[in-house]
Amino acid sequence: MKRLLLTSAVCLLVAAMAKGQEGRLTRPFNDGWQFRKGGYTTTNSDSGFAAVRIPHTWNNRDMQEGKDFYAGDGCYKKVFRAMDNLAGKRVFLRFEGVGSVADLYVNGRYIGQHRGSYSAFCFEITHELKAGEDNTILLKANNQQREDVLPINNFLFGIFGGMYRPVSLIVTNDINITTTDYASPGIYIRQSLQNGNALIRVKSKIENKQLHHVPVVVRTEIRDRERQLVASQEQPLQASPQGINIVEQTLQLPQPHLWNGLADPYLYAVTTTVLKEGKVMDAVTQPLGVRTFEVAPGKGFFLNGKAYPMHGVTRHQEWQDYGNALSNEQHKADLDVIREVGATTIRFAHYQQSEYLYAQCDTMGFVIWAEIPFVNAASGKEGDNAKQQLTELIRQNFNHPAIYVWGMHNEVYSKTPDEHVAVLTRQLNDLAKTEDPDRLTTAVSGYGEMTRPANLATDIQGMNRYYGWYEGRIGDLEKWVSGLEKDFPDYKLMLTEYGADGNINQHTDTLSTKFNPVNGQFFPETYQTATHVQQWAIIEKHPYIAASYLWNMFEFAVPMWNRGGVNARNLKGLVTYDRTQRKDAWYWYKANWNPAPMVYIAERRNNIRRSGVVNVEVFSNMSEVTLRVNKGAVLKGRAGVNGRDFRFDKVALKPGRNVITATGVRDGEVLRDSVVWECRR
């Protein structure tokens, strides 16, 4: 039933968006491109190109192999035939993501530049096109790190080069809803709930490129999942040819069906249409999910006034051998893995991610965090670009109901409130609140102190805590959170990263701490699992941690690293870089977060044992779990850190092959999981 409802919601939105596009043509512009490495001059504009299909990155291989990846210029060229008659039309190119500085040329004429790899940009090309003839589009991309473009280095993740997200060609009439307001949809939906009724405020930005004022009507409609009209308003406008025409409309939804996370991600569709003498000049459709978000100090997160568990993961936008040039199917596959583990919230770190991804979160019901790549280091020269990227992030994603918070930065610091990062963070927070007064803001520190100057400007303080990995012991997380609860009871806190690296090919029979997390080559999966087992048991006892986000759902490339036995890889992911294997810790969270019955024996890859007596750990949400080795007696275990952790101590193995079977029982249902370990003592 849930799958049918989700499909219905998607179909409604797609159908409404198709209807909402009357008056404009939006088509994919991803085929027919050619690419070459190197720069662009008028003398080399036609040489060395080879066919590619968008999305494309030139770093899909070398970025995952080490620090000698290519960073520089790359050129994309496409020839297309423009329509025969462009009179009364406007033509735009919209690029969803180019890494990282892009320069656009049309028929040899320079159009403009965009700085930043992760946000969309849109340029009008109407006046450069030759109607009814072939036209040449050339885009030069550059992914070299720069002090004035975020992120300013490749230390925590690589800056991939290329046209790695889709491109669209948009054709509108000469009276249209703007496409070039930071590449936003051009309509902005705000909402408030009072006494069970919703007040929906829609702001539209309309352009008139005709010579004189033109009388038009702006109609905004809200339709429900069944495409039934539930609210509508029309407003006359004398559209001025000077500047932007801003129209604000207020609609009421009595007793709306709420967007309620994973349980019921109900979506309405809002369509704003511009009509001239009854004819549709332009229309845009956006999703509407009616909901409220709140973080209450010491009590946790609330969705629509009710406590909501924020079981969180983080995600980078890359796959092995594909880099960040991912298809929608790959984005969806990642979300499906996150859904299966039982997560309810996602921190999309450390940058704006795919529009398709955010839209899927709307329809699937994830509560999500979106942020800009002000991360790891500051140069003092990135302020303007940080503000640009934050404005783009907010305006482009303003209408996604799944987004509850805007992130200002991650692990950048100032010693005093008067220094650069602290001042810039306050400016960013003010910008976010001006652009979007209704959502929360956050900034993230890599320290465990509430009073860090750069992190006091936002609504929520996020803290990354790697106890047992980069500092202290695994269990020190308890002392940290208990101390903050006592000293800062009225603060809003989220645990925004935690975990440890884990190489699936490295294991220990006991919990060893003999590793170097910065330069070492031995990062056993055993230790990663223990870290998550112990720390989740602490987190779940503390509602003071309003949300927690394990780092990371998936492994990803870090070209500047060589650690853990795998070059250029962050191994903290609970799923391997190629998406083929899920680590033990993934199943630990599934046992805790996903109510679907499951039984899983940990350390299954540690299948060569040197001792005849071992400890066995089973993750399960069944009410009773027993263990059996070969055809021996049924063993009863003991509780581990919580009711999902079953421990069996001093289990005897015979020399050679041993089959270990765990059996879980709940309400008459029986599940089993088996592993084979070889004992070589």
XYZ file of C-alpha atoms in Angstrom:
681
model
C 0.000 0.000 0.000
C 2.798 2.449 0.875
C 4.460 1.731 -2.480
C 1.172 2.440 -4.291
C 0.699 5.712 -2.431
C 4.282 6.759 -3.178
C 3.823 5.929 -6.853
C 0.584 7.922 -6.906
C 2.339 10.924 -5.388
C 5.098 10.771 -7.967
C 2.612 10.378 -10.831
C 0.582 13.335 -9.569
C 3.631 15.557 -9.393
C 4.893 14.464 -12.817
C 1.471 14.986 -14.372
C 1.042 18.344 -12.679
C 4.504 19.432 -13.752
C 3.751 18.408 -17.330
C 0.562 20.476 -17.214
C 2.472 23.248 -15.468
C 4.930 23.517 -18.312
C 2.338 24.829 -20.779
C 3.772 27.881 -22.432
C 7.343 26.710 -22.064
C 9.414 23.871 -23.457
C 11.937 22.164 -21.208
C 13.877 19.341 -22.749
C 16.982 17.331 -21.795
C 20.114 18.624 -23.505
C 22.459 15.760 -22.605
C 23.123 14.078 -25.958
C 25.437 15.100 -28.752
C 28.212 16.556 -26.628
C 31.917 16.213 -27.370
C 34.718 16.605 -24.850
C 38.440 17.176 -24.684
C 40.893 18.013 -21.931
C 42.542 21.383 -22.176
C 41.519 25.002 -22.552
C 39.680 27.011 -25.176
C 41.013 29.537 -27.666
C 39.733 30.637 -31.024
C 42.563 28.720 -32.719
C 41.885 25.330 -31.090
C 38.093 25.447 -30.861
C 37.507 22.384 -33.082
C 40.385 19.991 -32.370
C 40.761 16.940 -30.170
C 37.120 16.315 -29.249
C 35.509 12.912 -28.647
C 31.862 12.056 -28.070
C 30.560 11.807 -24.485
C 27.157 11.708 -22.884
C 26.155 13.883 -19.996
C 26.502 13.367 -17.023
C 30.281 13.183 -17.450
C 33.405 13.714 -15.352
C 37.003 13.395 -16.425
C 37.994 12.233 -12.909
C 35.903 9.073 -12.626
C 39.084 6.944 -12.468
C 42.051 9.049 -11.429
C 40.319 10.712 -8.467
C 39.915 7.324 -6.772
C 43.529 6.310 -7.429
C 45.439 9.054 -5.631
C 46.600 12.623 -5.533
C 47.888 12.727 -9.122
C 44.438 13.283 -10.610
C 43.895 15.772 -13.425
C 42.889 19.242 -12.265
C 42.593 21.836 -14.982
C 40.515 22.783 -18.013
C 38.144 20.609 -19.959
C 35.933 21.689 -22.855
C 32.472 20.470 -23.910
C 31.060 21.297 -27.327
C 27.657 20.711 -28.874
C 26.124 21.770 -32.181
C 22.350 22.003 -32.399
C 19.817 23.502 -34.775
C 17.687 26.288 -33.343
C 13.992 26.581 -34.150
C 13.109 28.454 -37.325
C 11.245 31.269 -35.621
C 12.476 32.765 -32.363
C 10.188 35.794 -32.451
C 8.494 36.235 -29.085
C 10.611 33.478 -27.537
C 13.402 33.326 -24.979
C 15.961 30.510 -24.877
C 17.984 29.429 -21.849
C 20.566 26.792 -21.009
C 20.381 25.433 -17.483
C 23.294 23.403 -16.120
C 22.562 21.512 -12.909
C 26.202 21.026 -11.948
C 29.618 21.707 -13.500
C 32.892 21.232 -11.642
C 33.884 23.699 -10.649
C 34.248 26.974 -12.592
C 32.332 27.118 -15.863
C 32.632 29.556 -18.800
C 29.924 29.466 -21.464
C 30.312 30.461 -25.138
C 27.623 30.467 -27.835
C 28.738 30.740 -31.453
C 32.097 31.996 -30.221
C 30.624 34.767 -28.065
C 31.264 34.750 -24.338
C 28.054 34.493 -22.281
C 29.190 34.265 -18.678
C 30.869 32.392 -15.842
C 29.625 30.380 -12.874
C 31.760 29.561 -9.853
C 30.914 26.514 -7.771
C 30.599 22.839 -8.583
C 27.409 21.918 -6.788
C 24.668 24.418 -7.628
C 22.774 24.958 -10.868
C 23.148 27.985 -13.108
C 21.089 29.292 -15.996
C 22.081 31.632 -18.834
C 19.888 33.207 -21.482
C 21.255 32.612 -25.005
C 18.352 34.007 -27.059
C 20.243 36.820 -28.698
C 23.256 34.732 -29.703
C 21.290 32.053 -31.557
C 20.861 31.863 -35.309
C 17.256 30.847 -36.016
C 16.886 27.803 -38.248
C 20.652 27.212 -38.357
C 23.299 25.214 -36.548
C 24.602 26.811 -33.368
C 27.702 25.855 -31.396
C 27.672 25.686 -27.596
C 31.034 25.478 -25.867
C 31.466 25.179 -22.124
C 34.900 25.301 -20.520
C 35.101 23.743 -17.059
C 37.982 23.926 -14.585
C 38.336 21.937 -11.349
C 41.514 23.401 -9.908
C 41.214 24.336 -6.260
C 40.896 28.074 -5.692
C 41.017 30.228 -2.590
C 37.944 32.163 -3.714
C 35.698 29.208 -4.640
C 34.297 26.688 -2.158
C 35.582 24.156 -1.310
C 39.072 25.604 -1.330
C 40.918 22.251 -1.265
C 40.648 18.525 -1.986
C 41.638 17.299 1.470
C 38.347 15.776 2.682
C 36.890 14.947 -0.736
C 37.850 15.542 -4.329
C 36.637 18.354 -6.567
C 35.601 16.409 -9.657
C 35.831 18.133 -13.015
C 33.189 18.001 -15.679
C 29.578 18.509 -16.683
C 28.501 15.890 -14.194
C 24.790 16.669 -13.837
C 22.064 17.070 -16.463
C 21.660 20.036 -18.808
C 18.321 21.439 -19.966
C 17.262 23.656 -22.839
C 14.372 25.919 -21.808
C 12.262 27.893 -24.266
C 9.697 30.364 -22.913
C 7.491 33.093 -24.261
C 8.627 36.667 -23.804
C 6.386 36.968 -20.756
C 7.595 34.288 -18.391
C 8.290 33.189 -14.845
C 11.975 33.895 -14.331
C 14.510 31.148 -14.893
C 17.599 33.179 -14.037
C 16.946 34.081 -10.394
C 19.927 31.988 -9.287
C 18.496 29.183 -11.477
C 15.531 28.841 -9.125
C 12.027 27.694 -10.157
C 10.905 31.334 -10.011
C 8.123 30.649 -7.505
C 8.638 30.367 -3.757
C 6.194 28.637 -1.430
C 5.910 29.451 2.274
C 3.484 27.885 4.686
C 2.153 28.197 8.213
C -0.261 26.082 10.228
C -2.852 27.674 12.497
C -5.622 25.745 14.290
C -5.235 22.851 11.882
C -5.509 25.033 8.777
C -2.674 25.867 6.403
C -1.894 29.289 5.042
C 0.072 28.953 1.799
C 1.891 32.014 0.490
C 3.292 31.873 -3.036
C 5.655 34.503 -4.410
C 6.206 34.563 -8.178
C 8.819 36.486 -10.148
C 7.602 37.387 -13.627
C 9.471 38.992 -16.499
C 8.035 40.898 -19.459
C 10.374 41.308 -22.427
C 7.818 42.972 -24.661
C 8.136 46.706 -25.276
C 5.285 47.921 -23.087
C 3.220 47.068 -20.036
C 1.044 44.032 -20.679
C -2.077 43.082 -18.691
C -1.828 39.472 -17.525
C -3.472 37.275 -14.930
C -1.428 35.242 -12.449
C -3.297 32.129 -11.387
C -2.024 29.859 -8.608
C -3.665 26.490 -7.989
C -3.126 23.768 -5.410
C -4.107 20.227 -6.317
C -4.138 17.182 -4.096
C -2.702 13.738 -4.758
C -5.776 12.803 -6.807
C -5.243 15.967 -8.928
C -8.373 17.557 -7.512
C -8.330 21.336 -7.204
C -8.349 22.294 -3.522
C -7.405 25.983 -3.645
C -7.051 28.632 -6.322
C -6.462 32.356 -6.643
C -6.168 34.750 -9.574
C -4.526 38.146 -9.499
C -4.352 40.709 -12.317
C -0.969 42.246 -13.096
C 0.179 45.038 -15.340
C 3.459 43.338 -16.231
C 6.177 45.940 -16.537
C 8.955 45.565 -19.106
C 11.335 47.080 -16.570
C 12.814 44.884 -13.853
C 11.070 41.953 -12.201
C 7.343 41.807 -11.445
C 6.754 40.233 -8.049
C 3.337 38.768 -7.262
C 2.422 37.443 -3.818
C -0.673 35.315 -3.318
C -2.142 33.697 -0.225
C -4.233 30.544 -0.357
C -5.924 28.618 2.443
C -5.993 24.855 2.892
C -8.543 23.840 5.530
C -7.463 20.749 7.464
C -4.663 19.803 5.055
C -3.275 16.328 4.715
C 0.134 16.677 6.359
C 3.493 15.566 4.984
C 4.442 13.123 7.714
C 7.881 11.741 6.959
C 8.373 8.129 5.960
C 4.964 7.092 7.261
C 2.994 9.365 4.944
C 4.936 11.749 2.664
C 1.813 13.355 1.248
C 2.409 15.919 -1.483
C 0.219 18.542 -3.044
C 1.206 20.271 -6.284
C 1.296 24.062 -6.637
C 1.054 25.497 -10.158
C 1.487 29.166 -10.955
C 0.319 30.154 -14.438
C 0.692 33.452 -16.287
C -2.153 34.120 -18.740
C -2.481 36.814 -21.393
C -5.970 37.174 -22.833
C -6.734 33.677 -21.610
C -3.691 32.126 -23.246
C -1.042 30.410 -21.144
C 2.215 32.320 -21.423
C 4.113 30.303 -18.830
C 3.528 27.935 -15.923
C 5.649 26.331 -13.227
C 4.693 23.501 -10.856
C 6.360 22.790 -7.539
C 5.756 20.286 -4.709
C 4.009 21.253 -1.491
C 4.263 19.184 1.649
C 2.451 20.773 4.576
C 4.447 20.185 7.756
C 6.182 21.773 10.720
C 9.687 21.112 12.048
C 10.886 21.912 15.558
C 13.943 21.146 17.655
C 13.261 21.394 21.387
C 16.339 21.604 23.661
C 16.724 18.411 25.646
C 13.663 16.796 24.089
C 14.601 16.136 20.478
C 13.078 16.676 17.056
C 9.386 17.199 16.370
C 7.563 16.723 13.069
C 4.073 18.201 12.997
C 4.199 18.639 16.754
C 5.037 15.018 17.510
C 8.381 13.547 18.561
C 10.135 12.089 15.533
C 13.166 9.773 15.641
C 16.070 11.273 13.712
C 18.074 8.171 12.793
C 20.558 9.734 10.447
C 23.192 8.943 7.856
C 25.422 11.061 5.633
C 26.112 10.657 1.929
C 28.643 11.783 -0.688
C 27.526 11.850 -4.337
C 29.956 9.381 -5.908
C 30.372 5.754 -6.931
C 33.470 3.768 -7.756
C 34.472 4.142 -11.437
C 31.699 6.694 -12.018
C 32.928 9.502 -9.822
C 30.169 12.033 -9.269
C 28.651 11.673 -12.768
C 25.729 9.597 -11.533
C 22.460 8.666 -13.177
C 19.120 9.137 -11.463
C 18.988 5.363 -11.085
C 22.209 5.433 -9.076
C 20.942 8.243 -6.858
C 17.743 6.279 -6.266
C 19.701 3.100 -5.518
C 21.556 4.954 -2.751
C 18.296 6.203 -1.282
C 16.870 2.678 -1.358
C 19.843 1.362 0.627
C 19.384 4.179 3.138
C 15.663 3.433 3.361
C 16.302 -0.262 3.923
C 18.660 0.342 6.828
C 15.835 2.255 8.507
C 17.245 5.784 8.470
C 14.729 8.609 8.758
C 17.001 11.570 8.037
C 19.971 12.270 5.753
C 22.704 14.864 5.936
C 23.777 15.475 2.344
C 27.376 16.460 2.923
C 29.235 18.580 2.269
C 27.525 20.402 -0.583
C 24.362 20.830 -2.601
C 23.386 17.549 -4.228
C 21.209 16.450 -7.126
C 17.788 18.029 -7.624
C 16.441 14.568 -8.411
C 17.749 13.379 -5.052
C 16.005 16.133 -3.108
C 12.770 15.498 -5.029
C 12.954 11.794 -4.238
C 13.362 12.619 -0.564
C 10.145 14.645 -0.786
C 8.273 11.655 -2.190
C 9.932 9.013 0.016
C 9.598 10.995 3.226
C 13.179 11.532 4.360
C 13.817 14.582 6.543
C 16.982 16.081 5.102
C 19.798 18.546 5.717
C 21.289 20.630 2.875
C 24.544 22.580 3.143
C 27.212 24.526 1.270
C 30.849 23.345 0.887
C 32.401 25.772 3.378
C 34.393 22.909 4.814
C 37.727 21.974 6.384
C 39.645 25.195 5.728
C 39.167 28.918 5.170
C 41.263 31.261 3.052
C 39.712 34.592 3.915
C 38.856 35.023 0.225
C 35.810 32.763 -0.053
C 33.171 35.061 1.450
C 31.467 36.235 -1.736
C 31.364 32.746 -3.181
C 30.011 31.297 0.067
C 27.147 33.795 -0.033
C 26.519 33.034 -3.700
C 26.410 29.282 -3.111
C 24.150 29.658 -0.077
C 21.736 31.849 -2.043
C 21.699 29.289 -4.856
C 21.168 26.407 -2.441
C 18.191 28.082 -0.803
C 16.463 29.527 -3.849
C 16.885 26.417 -5.982
C 15.590 24.121 -3.236
C 13.211 26.447 -1.404
C 10.118 24.373 -2.164
C 11.357 20.938 -1.120
C 9.324 19.997 1.958
C 11.893 17.392 3.011
C 14.560 20.018 3.816
C 14.450 21.158 7.447
C 17.802 22.914 7.867
C 20.424 24.886 5.933
C 24.071 24.192 6.813
C 26.507 27.144 6.948
C 29.818 25.339 7.404
C 31.648 22.232 8.574
C 34.845 22.227 10.675
C 36.123 25.738 9.993
C 37.141 27.837 12.973
C 37.938 31.166 14.562
C 39.625 31.743 17.900
C 37.484 34.793 18.655
C 34.065 36.072 17.534
C 35.789 38.865 15.617
C 37.788 36.688 13.222
C 36.946 35.806 9.642
C 35.097 32.489 9.977
C 32.936 33.641 12.874
C 32.034 36.887 11.113
C 31.334 35.165 7.797
C 29.192 32.529 9.511
C 27.067 35.260 11.094
C 26.692 36.870 7.689
C 25.722 33.549 6.129
C 23.192 32.891 8.864
C 21.674 36.338 8.372
C 21.495 35.677 4.632
C 19.793 32.324 5.204
C 17.229 33.848 7.557
C 16.553 36.656 5.084
C 16.128 34.244 2.185
C 14.127 31.714 4.200
C 12.817 32.862 7.593
C 10.987 29.588 8.213
C 13.749 26.985 8.230
C 16.404 26.221 10.815
C 20.122 26.877 10.340
C 23.169 25.016 11.612
C 26.974 25.124 11.716
C 29.219 22.174 12.515
C 32.302 21.968 14.721
C 34.851 19.193 14.914
C 35.311 19.880 18.623
C 33.085 18.908 21.508
C 32.784 22.374 23.017
C 29.562 24.363 22.884
C 31.300 27.745 23.067
C 33.351 27.689 19.855
C 32.952 31.234 18.412
C 32.279 30.188 14.820
C 29.414 27.893 15.825
C 27.209 30.144 17.918
C 25.533 32.070 15.101
C 23.005 29.450 13.984
C 19.868 27.853 15.450
C 21.496 24.462 15.972
C 25.035 23.494 16.847
C 26.306 20.391 15.115
C 29.318 18.533 16.470
C 31.416 15.833 14.820
C 32.689 13.405 17.494
C 35.063 10.591 16.618
C 35.651 9.143 20.059
C 37.729 6.009 19.854
C 39.104 7.009 16.476
C 40.692 10.451 16.365
C 40.511 10.980 20.118
C 39.793 9.172 23.377
C 37.933 5.911 23.749
C 34.732 4.665 22.142
C 32.736 5.064 25.343
C 33.818 8.666 25.923
C 30.778 9.717 23.916
C 28.706 9.210 27.084
C 30.780 11.611 29.168
C 30.686 14.207 26.396
C 26.924 14.266 25.935
C 26.198 14.033 29.658
C 28.431 17.026 30.267
C 26.673 19.120 27.667
C 23.269 18.133 28.998
C 24.310 19.409 32.416
C 26.102 22.593 31.360
C 23.999 23.672 28.346
C 20.481 22.281 28.880
C 18.828 25.028 26.802
C 20.962 24.506 23.656
C 19.998 22.639 20.495
C 22.569 19.975 19.643
C 23.029 17.402 16.904
C 25.724 14.757 16.581
C 26.597 15.379 12.958
C 29.359 12.823 12.349
C 30.641 9.801 14.251
C 32.149 6.423 13.435
C 35.430 4.803 12.414
C 37.091 3.473 9.278
C 36.632 -0.198 8.477
C 38.377 -2.279 5.816
C 36.225 -5.318 5.009
C 39.375 -7.347 4.349
C 40.911 -6.654 7.759
C 39.724 -8.174 11.043
C 40.847 -9.044 14.552
C 39.598 -11.709 16.945
C 39.691 -9.238 19.838
C 39.116 -5.496 19.972
C 42.508 -4.066 19.148
C 43.302 -0.352 19.410
C 46.731 -0.674 17.803
C 46.113 1.526 14.802
C 47.020 4.977 13.537
C 43.878 6.688 12.161
C 45.865 9.233 10.152
C 48.757 7.271 8.645
C 48.035 3.650 9.508
C 47.318 0.853 7.041
C 45.343 -1.445 9.353
C 41.704 -0.405 9.909
C 39.884 -3.613 10.892
C 36.158 -3.826 10.259
C 35.948 -5.397 13.714
C 36.765 -2.072 15.334
C 34.383 -0.099 13.141
C 31.545 -2.418 14.132
C 32.335 -2.119 17.838
C 32.406 1.664 17.558
C 28.920 1.831 16.082
C 27.497 -0.796 18.420
C 28.679 0.986 21.540
C 28.004 4.529 20.402
C 24.493 3.967 19.060
C 23.559 2.468 22.430
C 24.690 5.739 24.005
C 22.996 7.984 21.450
C 19.585 6.352 21.747
C 19.475 7.081 25.482
C 19.957 10.835 25.037
C 17.105 12.866 23.489
C 19.384 15.861 24.069
C 21.004 14.719 20.801
C 18.141 15.921 18.609
C 19.529 14.070 15.572
C 22.547 11.883 14.923
C 24.273 11.272 11.606
C 26.694 8.396 11.236
C 29.639 8.997 8.918
C 29.188 7.679 6.225
C 26.619 5.514 4.503
C 28.994 4.844 1.598
C 32.750 4.816 1.139
C 34.094 7.610 -1.045
C 37.306 8.817 -2.637
C 39.765 11.052 -0.786
C 42.614 11.529 -3.261
C 44.970 13.085 -0.725
C 44.768 10.112 1.703
C 46.568 6.785 1.845
C 45.161 4.961 4.856
C 43.673 1.679 5.952
C 45.222 -0.455 3.249
C 43.299 1.242 0.410
C 44.771 4.275 -1.302
C 42.622 7.392 -1.766
C 39.654 6.049 0.166
C 37.623 7.056 3.183
C 36.651 3.697 4.653
C 34.128 4.971 7.194
C 31.258 4.071 4.874
C 28.970 1.227 5.936
C 28.640 0.184 2.290
C 31.610 -0.340 -0.013
C 32.518 2.197 -2.690
C 31.286 -0.116 -5.458
C 27.996 -0.668 -3.548
C 28.416 -4.457 -3.602
C 28.947 -5.192 0.096
C 27.318 -3.977 3.282
C 29.481 -3.988 6.354
C 28.519 -5.469 9.701
C 27.684 -2.028 11.120
C 25.047 -1.543 8.409
C 23.187 -4.577 9.744
C 23.582 -3.287 13.294
C 21.628 -0.177 12.379
C 19.061 -2.166 10.443
C 18.403 -4.229 13.565
C 17.884 -1.034 15.551
C 16.060 1.149 13.023
C 14.099 -1.075 10.655
C 11.219 -3.017 12.276
C 11.270 -5.704 9.569
C 12.370 -8.976 11.222
C 16.068 -9.758 10.788
C 18.923 -11.824 12.214
C 22.566 -11.226 11.337
C 25.799 -12.800 12.604
C 28.604 -10.249 12.792
C 32.230 -10.829 11.770
C 31.181 -13.142 8.940
C 34.175 -12.065 6.838
C 36.521 -12.955 9.698
C 36.184 -16.567 8.631
C 39.624 -17.956 9.493
C 39.887 -18.386 13.281
C 43.097 -19.201 15.154
C 41.408 -20.112 18.406
C 39.037 -22.944 19.208
C 37.030 -20.715 21.551
C 35.391 -17.561 20.144
C 32.812 -14.955 21.034
C 29.864 -14.556 18.680
C 27.743 -11.426 18.283
C 24.331 -11.401 16.628
C 22.290 -8.358 15.608
C 18.559 -8.938 15.639
C 15.226 -7.315 16.407
C 13.637 -10.664 17.235
C 12.472 -11.287 20.803
C 14.575 -14.430 21.277
C 17.852 -15.427 19.608
C 19.725 -18.709 20.018
C 22.944 -20.071 18.503
C 24.011 -23.452 17.268
C 27.444 -24.585 16.060
C 27.368 -27.448 13.556
C 24.843 -29.913 14.985
C 25.634 -29.146 18.590
C 23.474 -27.964 21.437
C 21.313 -24.845 21.187
C 23.051 -22.020 23.033
C 21.406 -19.127 24.797
C 23.308 -15.868 24.940
C 23.184 -12.677 26.946
C 22.130 -9.132 26.236
C 24.798 -6.842 24.852
C 24.572 -3.051 24.786
C 20.809 -3.067 24.150
C 17.948 -5.346 23.143
C 19.217 -5.679 19.572
C 22.652 -6.952 20.554
C 22.994 -10.654 21.441
C 26.301 -11.996 22.761
C 27.425 -15.614 22.951
C 30.624 -16.034 24.950
C 33.229 -18.782 24.755
C 31.690 -20.686 21.879
C 33.689 -23.805 20.995
C 34.784 -24.501 17.421
C 36.097 -27.798 16.129
C 39.208 -27.894 13.912
C 38.293 -27.249 10.299
C 34.908 -26.161 8.975
C 32.228 -24.885 11.344
C 28.696 -23.804 10.494
C 27.327 -21.260 12.970
C 23.580 -20.662 12.824
C 21.625 -17.987 14.669
C 17.873 -18.446 15.036
C 15.518 -15.627 15.908
C 11.890 -15.983 16.994
C 9.235 -13.272 17.261
C 5.467 -13.739 17.408
C 5.737 -17.198 15.902
C 7.992 -16.095 13.044
C 11.360 -17.838 12.773
C 14.419 -16.468 10.943
C 17.907 -17.921 10.602
C 21.313 -16.688 9.539
C 24.383 -18.871 9.038
C 28.097 -18.316 8.510
C 30.987 -20.686 7.943
C 34.203 -20.209 9.917
C 37.302 -22.336 9.577
C 39.207 -23.035 12.752
C 42.978 -23.312 12.236
C 44.475 -23.707 15.686
